Amino acid sequence: MSKPLLPLLDDCVPTPRPVMPDERAADLARAFKAIGDPARLKLLSMITGDPRGEACVCDLTDAFTLTGPTISHHLKVLREAGLITGERRASWVYYRPVPEALARLTEVLAPMTVAAA
Amino acid sequence: MSKPLLPLLDDCVPTPRPVMPDERAADLARAFKAIGDPARLKLLSMITGDPRGEACVCDLTDAFTLTGPTISHHLKVLREAGLITGERRASWVYYRPVPEALARLTEVLAPMTVAAA
DNA sequence: CATCGATTTAGACATCTGTCAAGATAGGCG
DNA sequence: CGCCTATCTTGACAGATGTCTAAATCGATG
């Protein structure tokens, strides 16, 4: 829990680097948490991977054994995390990715990956 | 929930592309879920960002208002997600990133980001 | 305008999660 | 051997989460 005020051993010396600010950590964690569910990750991959640039809920729902309301719930979580936006056109609702939000996640993860390698 | 067998309207046509397999989605979601918590994201950023390539629990704990056991719990979650490994040396435990695991996450996220742009 | 189909909202319920206090474990040191 | 410090494990508990059914909404269409 606490380290010696003066590093008597050359183990366990402090790490005086800029730490990820709490606010940023909370913000990013919200987004990562949103994709931290198999259904939502699959939904996001279907939405981002759709060649039309958007995906219809009717198509999404068919790819799961989950009920409609449950899919709707997961889409709402992704929406509230700022990762996708939804729009109603005619009888159907279409979802499309929010590129900036996804970019933010990649921009956090990539440096970690590089630093770790 | 269901789409017409033959696309009578040119809206809501099926998306016949390879969908992320459930097993892969579950596996990746586990890892994303692990970093879907502010404390754990901050921990991971401290561990991956440490110039020594590893971080001592004693340093990590000091950066939080959380208790020791809670930090330990979060480190365990990251460990069980395969994102970090821990090793005991002398009195202290050191954690280091698992590059392959982080790379897997980036490799999923980056294409989504690009496709969405 | 009455109805129908697609989607979301509301409510309920079991399970999972984050947190802490208290006890266990594991090396180093006297 | 027995204490001390650092870390982890256990047990408990409030709160969040995933899922469903039933009901509401919202366009389209007859």
Coordinates of C-alpha atoms (C1' of nucleotides) in Angstrom, one line a residue:
Chain A
M1 CA 0.0 0.0 0.0
S2 CA 2.8 2.4 0.8
K3 CA 6.3 2.6 -0.4
P4 CA 9.3 3.9 1.5
L5 CA 9.7 7.7 1.3
L6 CA 13.3 7.2 0.1
P7 CA 13.8 4.1 -2.0
L8 CA 16.0 2.1 0.3
L9 CA 15.8 -0.8 -2.1
D10 CA 15.9 -0.2 -5.8
D11 CA 12.7 -2.2 -6.1
C12 CA 9.3 -0.6 -5.9
V13 CA 10.5 2.9 -6.9
P14 CA 7.7 5.4 -7.7
T15 CA 6.5 5.9 -11.2
P16 CA 6.3 9.7 -11.7
R17 CA 4.5 9.7 -15.0
P18 CA 1.2 11.4 -16.0
V19 CA -1.5 9.1 -14.9
M20 CA -4.7 8.8 -17.0
P21 CA -7.0 11.4 -15.4
D22 CA -10.0 9.9 -13.6
E23 CA -12.5 11.8 -15.7
R24 CA -11.0 10.4 -18.9
A25 CA -10.8 6.9 -17.5
A26 CA -14.5 7.1 -16.5
D27 CA -15.4 8.3 -20.0
L28 CA -13.5 5.7 -21.9
A29 CA -14.5 2.9 -19.5
R30 CA -18.1 3.7 -20.2
A31 CA -17.5 3.0 -23.9
F32 CA -15.4 -0.1 -23.3
K33 CA -18.0 -1.4 -21.0
A34 CA -20.6 -1.0 -23.7
I35 CA -18.7 -3.3 -26.0
G36 CA -17.9 -5.6 -23.1
D37 CA -20.9 -7.7 -23.8
P38 CA -20.9 -10.4 -26.5
A39 CA -24.3 -9.3 -28.0
R40 CA -23.2 -5.7 -28.1
L41 CA -19.8 -6.4 -29.6
K42 CA -21.5 -8.5 -32.3
L43 CA -24.0 -5.8 -32.9
L44 CA -21.3 -3.2 -33.3
S45 CA -19.3 -5.4 -35.6
M46 CA -22.4 -5.9 -37.8
I47 CA -23.2 -2.2 -37.8
T48 CA -19.6 -1.0 -38.6
G49 CA -19.1 -3.8 -41.0
D50 CA -22.2 -3.2 -43.1
P51 CA -21.2 -2.1 -46.6
R52 CA -24.2 0.2 -46.7
G53 CA -22.7 2.1 -43.7
E54 CA -25.7 1.4 -41.6
A55 CA -27.7 -1.6 -40.5
C56 CA -31.4 -2.2 -40.1
V57 CA -32.6 -3.5 -36.7
C58 CA -34.7 -6.1 -38.5
D59 CA -31.5 -7.6 -39.9
L60 CA -29.6 -7.3 -36.6
T61 CA -32.3 -9.1 -34.6
D62 CA -32.3 -12.1 -36.9
A63 CA -28.7 -12.8 -36.1
F64 CA -29.5 -13.5 -32.4
T65 CA -31.6 -15.8 -30.4
L66 CA -32.4 -12.9 -28.1
T67 CA -35.8 -11.3 -28.2
G68 CA -36.5 -8.0 -29.8
P69 CA -36.7 -6.0 -26.7
T70 CA -33.4 -7.3 -25.5
I71 CA -31.7 -6.3 -28.8
S72 CA -33.3 -2.9 -28.4
H73 CA -31.9 -2.6 -24.9
H74 CA -28.4 -3.4 -26.1
L75 CA -28.7 -1.0 -29.0
K76 CA -29.7 1.7 -26.5
V77 CA -26.7 1.0 -24.4
L78 CA -24.4 1.4 -27.4
R79 CA -26.3 4.5 -28.3
E80 CA -26.0 6.0 -24.8
A81 CA -22.3 5.2 -24.9
G82 CA -22.1 7.4 -28.0
L83 CA -20.9 4.6 -30.2
I84 CA -23.8 4.5 -32.6
T85 CA -26.8 6.6 -33.7
G86 CA -30.2 5.4 -34.7
E87 CA -32.6 6.9 -37.2
R88 CA -36.1 5.9 -38.2
R89 CA -36.9 5.8 -41.9
A90 CA -40.2 4.4 -43.0
S91 CA -41.1 1.4 -40.9
W92 CA -37.6 0.5 -40.0
V93 CA -34.9 1.9 -37.7
Y94 CA -31.3 2.1 -39.0
Y95 CA -28.2 2.3 -36.9
R96 CA -24.8 3.6 -38.0
P97 CA -21.5 4.0 -36.2
V98 CA -20.0 7.2 -34.7
P99 CA -16.5 7.2 -36.2
E100 CA -15.0 9.7 -33.7
A101 CA -16.1 7.6 -30.7
L102 CA -14.6 4.5 -32.1
A103 CA -11.4 6.4 -33.0
R104 CA -11.1 7.5 -29.4
L105 CA -11.1 3.9 -28.3
T106 CA -8.5 2.8 -30.8
E107 CA -6.4 5.8 -29.9
V108 CA -6.3 4.7 -26.3
L109 CA -5.7 1.0 -27.0
A110 CA -3.2 1.2 -29.8
P111 CA -0.5 3.0 -27.7
M112 CA -1.0 0.5 -24.9
T113 CA -0.5 -2.3 -27.4
V114 CA 2.6 -0.8 -28.8
A115 CA 4.1 0.1 -25.4
A116 CA 3.4 -3.5 -24.2
A117 CA 5.1 -5.1 -27.2
Chain B
M1 CA -37.7 -8.9 -36.1
S2 CA -38.3 -10.5 -39.5
K3 CA -37.7 -9.3 -43.0
P4 CA -39.5 -10.2 -46.1
L5 CA -38.3 -13.4 -47.8
L6 CA -37.9 -11.5 -51.0
P7 CA -37.0 -7.8 -50.6
L8 CA -40.2 -6.3 -51.9
L9 CA -38.9 -2.9 -50.9
D10 CA -35.3 -2.0 -51.4
D11 CA -35.1 -1.1 -47.7
C12 CA -34.1 -3.6 -45.1
V13 CA -32.4 -6.0 -47.4
P14 CA -30.4 -8.8 -45.7
T15 CA -26.7 -8.3 -45.0
P16 CA -25.0 -11.6 -46.2
R17 CA -21.6 -11.0 -44.7
P18 CA -19.6 -13.1 -42.3
V19 CA -20.8 -12.3 -38.8
M20 CA -18.5 -12.3 -35.9
P21 CA -18.8 -15.9 -34.5
D22 CA -20.4 -16.1 -31.1
E23 CA -17.3 -17.7 -29.5
R24 CA -15.0 -15.0 -30.7
A25 CA -17.5 -12.3 -29.6
A26 CA -17.7 -13.9 -26.1
D27 CA -13.9 -14.1 -25.9
L28 CA -13.3 -10.5 -27.0
A29 CA -16.2 -9.2 -24.9
R30 CA -14.6 -10.7 -21.8
A31 CA -11.5 -8.6 -22.4
F32 CA -13.3 -5.4 -23.3
K33 CA -15.4 -5.9 -20.2
A34 CA -12.3 -6.1 -18.1
I35 CA -11.2 -2.7 -19.3
G36 CA -14.8 -1.4 -19.0
D37 CA -14.2 -0.2 -15.5
P38 CA -12.5 3.1 -14.7
A39 CA -10.2 1.6 -12.1
R40 CA -9.1 -1.2 -14.3
L41 CA -8.6 1.0 -17.4
K42 CA -6.4 3.3 -15.3
L43 CA -4.5 0.3 -13.8
L44 CA -3.9 -1.1 -17.3
S45 CA -2.7 2.3 -18.6
M46 CA -0.3 2.5 -15.7
I47 CA 1.0 -1.0 -16.3
T48 CA 1.4 -0.6 -20.0
G49 CA 2.8 2.9 -19.7
D50 CA 5.4 2.1 -17.2
P51 CA 8.9 2.6 -18.7
R52 CA 10.2 -0.3 -16.7
G53 CA 7.7 -2.6 -18.6
E54 CA 6.1 -3.5 -15.3
A55 CA 4.5 -1.9 -12.3
C56 CA 4.6 -2.7 -8.6
V57 CA 1.3 -3.1 -6.8
C58 CA 2.6 -0.8 -4.2
D59 CA 2.8 2.0 -6.7
L60 CA -0.5 1.2 -8.3
T61 CA -2.4 1.3 -5.1
D62 CA -1.2 4.7 -4.2
A63 CA -2.8 6.2 -7.3
F64 CA -6.3 5.3 -6.0
T65 CA -8.6 6.0 -3.1
L66 CA -9.7 2.4 -3.3
T67 CA -8.6 -0.1 -0.6
G68 CA -5.9 -2.7 -1.2
P69 CA -8.3 -5.6 -1.5
T70 CA -10.3 -3.8 -4.1
I71 CA -7.2 -3.0 -6.2
S72 CA -6.2 -6.6 -5.9
H73 CA -9.6 -7.7 -7.1
H74 CA -9.4 -5.5 -10.2
L75 CA -5.9 -6.8 -10.9
K76 CA -7.3 -10.3 -10.7
V77 CA -10.0 -9.5 -13.2
L78 CA -7.4 -8.1 -15.6
R79 CA -5.3 -11.2 -15.0
E80 CA -8.1 -13.6 -15.6
A81 CA -9.0 -11.7 -18.8
G82 CA -5.5 -12.5 -19.9
L83 CA -4.5 -8.8 -20.2
I84 CA -1.7 -8.8 -17.6
T85 CA 0.4 -11.3 -15.7
G86 CA 1.7 -10.9 -12.1
E87 CA 4.8 -12.1 -10.5
R88 CA 6.1 -12.0 -7.0
R89 CA 9.6 -10.8 -6.4
A90 CA 10.9 -10.3 -2.9
S91 CA 8.1 -8.6 -0.9
W92 CA 6.4 -7.0 -3.9
V93 CA 4.2 -8.2 -6.7
Y94 CA 4.8 -6.9 -10.2
Y95 CA 2.4 -6.8 -13.1
R96 CA 3.2 -6.6 -16.7
P97 CA 1.1 -6.4 -19.9
V98 CA 0.4 -9.4 -22.2
P99 CA 1.1 -7.8 -25.6
E100 CA -0.7 -10.4 -27.7
A101 CA -3.9 -9.9 -25.7
L102 CA -3.8 -6.2 -26.2
A103 CA -3.0 -6.6 -29.9
R104 CA -6.1 -8.8 -30.3
L105 CA -8.3 -6.0 -29.0
T106 CA -6.7 -3.4 -31.2
E107 CA -7.0 -5.7 -34.2
V108 CA -10.7 -5.9 -33.7
L109 CA -11.3 -2.2 -32.9
A110 CA -9.1 -0.7 -35.6
P111 CA -11.0 -2.2 -38.6
M112 CA -14.3 -1.1 -37.1
T113 CA -12.9 2.4 -36.7
V114 CA -11.7 2.5 -40.3
A115 CA -14.8 1.0 -41.7
A116 CA -16.9 3.6 -39.8
A117 CA -14.9 6.6 -41.0
Chain C
dC1 C1' -59.5 6.5 -38.9
dA2 C1' -58.7 1.6 -37.6
dT3 C1' -55.5 -1.6 -38.0
dC4 C1' -51.0 -3.8 -38.5
dG5 C1' -46.1 -4.6 -38.2
dA6 C1' -41.7 -2.9 -36.3
dT7 C1' -39.5 -1.0 -32.5
dT8 C1' -39.1 0.8 -27.9
dT9 C1' -40.5 1.4 -23.0
dA10 C1' -41.9 -0.4 -18.5
dG11 C1' -41.8 -3.7 -15.0
dA12 C1' -40.0 -7.8 -12.9
dC13 C1' -36.6 -11.0 -11.6
dA14 C1' -32.3 -13.6 -11.2
dT15 C1' -27.6 -12.9 -11.6
dC16 C1' -23.3 -10.4 -11.7
dT17 C1' -20.2 -6.6 -9.9
dG18 C1' -17.7 -3.3 -7.1
dT19 C1' -16.6 -2.3 -2.7
dC20 C1' -15.1 -2.9 2.0
dA21 C1' -13.7 -5.1 6.6
dA22 C1' -11.6 -9.1 8.4
dG23 C1' -8.8 -12.9 8.1
dA24 C1' -5.2 -15.8 5.5
dT25 C1' -0.7 -16.2 3.2
dA26 C1' 4.0 -15.4 2.0
dG27 C1' 8.5 -13.7 2.2
dG28 C1' 12.1 -11.0 4.7
dC29 C1' 14.3 -10.0 9.2
dG30 C1' 15.5 -10.1 13.9
Chain D
dC1 C1' 11.2 -19.5 15.2
dG2 C1' 8.0 -15.5 15.5
dC3 C1' 7.0 -10.9 14.1
dC4 C1' 6.3 -7.3 10.3
dT5 C1' 5.0 -5.7 6.0
dA6 C1' 2.9 -6.5 1.5
dT7 C1' -0.6 -8.8 -0.9
dC8 C1' -4.4 -11.9 -1.6
dT9 C1' -8.7 -14.4 -0.3
dT10 C1' -13.3 -14.6 1.9
dG11 C1' -17.7 -13.2 3.1
dA12 C1' -21.1 -9.8 2.9
dC13 C1' -24.0 -6.4 0.8
dA14 C1' -25.9 -2.6 -2.0
dG15 C1' -26.4 -1.6 -6.6
dA16 C1' -26.0 -2.5 -11.6
dT17 C1' -27.0 -5.7 -15.5
dG18 C1' -29.1 -9.0 -18.9
dT19 C1' -33.2 -11.1 -19.9
dC20 C1' -38.0 -11.8 -20.5
dT21 C1' -43.2 -10.7 -21.0
dA22 C1' -46.6 -7.2 -21.6
dA23 C1' -47.8 -2.8 -22.9
dA24 C1' -46.9 1.7 -25.5
dT25 C1' -45.4 4.2 -29.7
dC26 C1' -44.9 5.3 -34.2
dG27 C1' -45.4 5.0 -39.2
dA28 C1' -47.6 2.9 -43.1
dT29 C1' -51.5 1.2 -45.3
dG30 C1' -56.1 -0.1 -46.3

